[in-house]
């Protein structure tokens, strides 16, 4: 299962260590709590990220309906490109 999460680290360098996990990062910002990213993460990786000292807040679960909507959007885009 895939989740939309917010991950908070101490600073940019701390978050850069997550690059090896190949997260899909949506947004990056820095606030008074540290560096924060919004990302899409597989459920198996959430526990690992927490063990490494990051604060992880689950925002929503991405389900099959969302995936099917993405496929519909890609098909519509392909049709528009083909038509010119």
Steps between C-alpha positions, in 0.01 A plus 500: 500500500618852428453791741525876463713606798679798649857425612683740731877491544751714688623678187550457125799274544302270729225469236753448221586165660153379392597523132603136493139401581380649171204689640267697277539849649213741448610806695793629709499776759686609809322611816576542870496120551758429228486398136172349384406305187166373373553167328340179383642198683432127503363374831803274558735799499310707759622297799859511368485879463367538856778276637759726334379796709261679267154619600245346261140617485265300276267733310303260281503157340524482123257231390408318181240762404767769492721279284218440250437875479867552416475246218191678364688830503796350314270352235324834453835676466617248241179556299546879507864472389406260221225737375741790502 
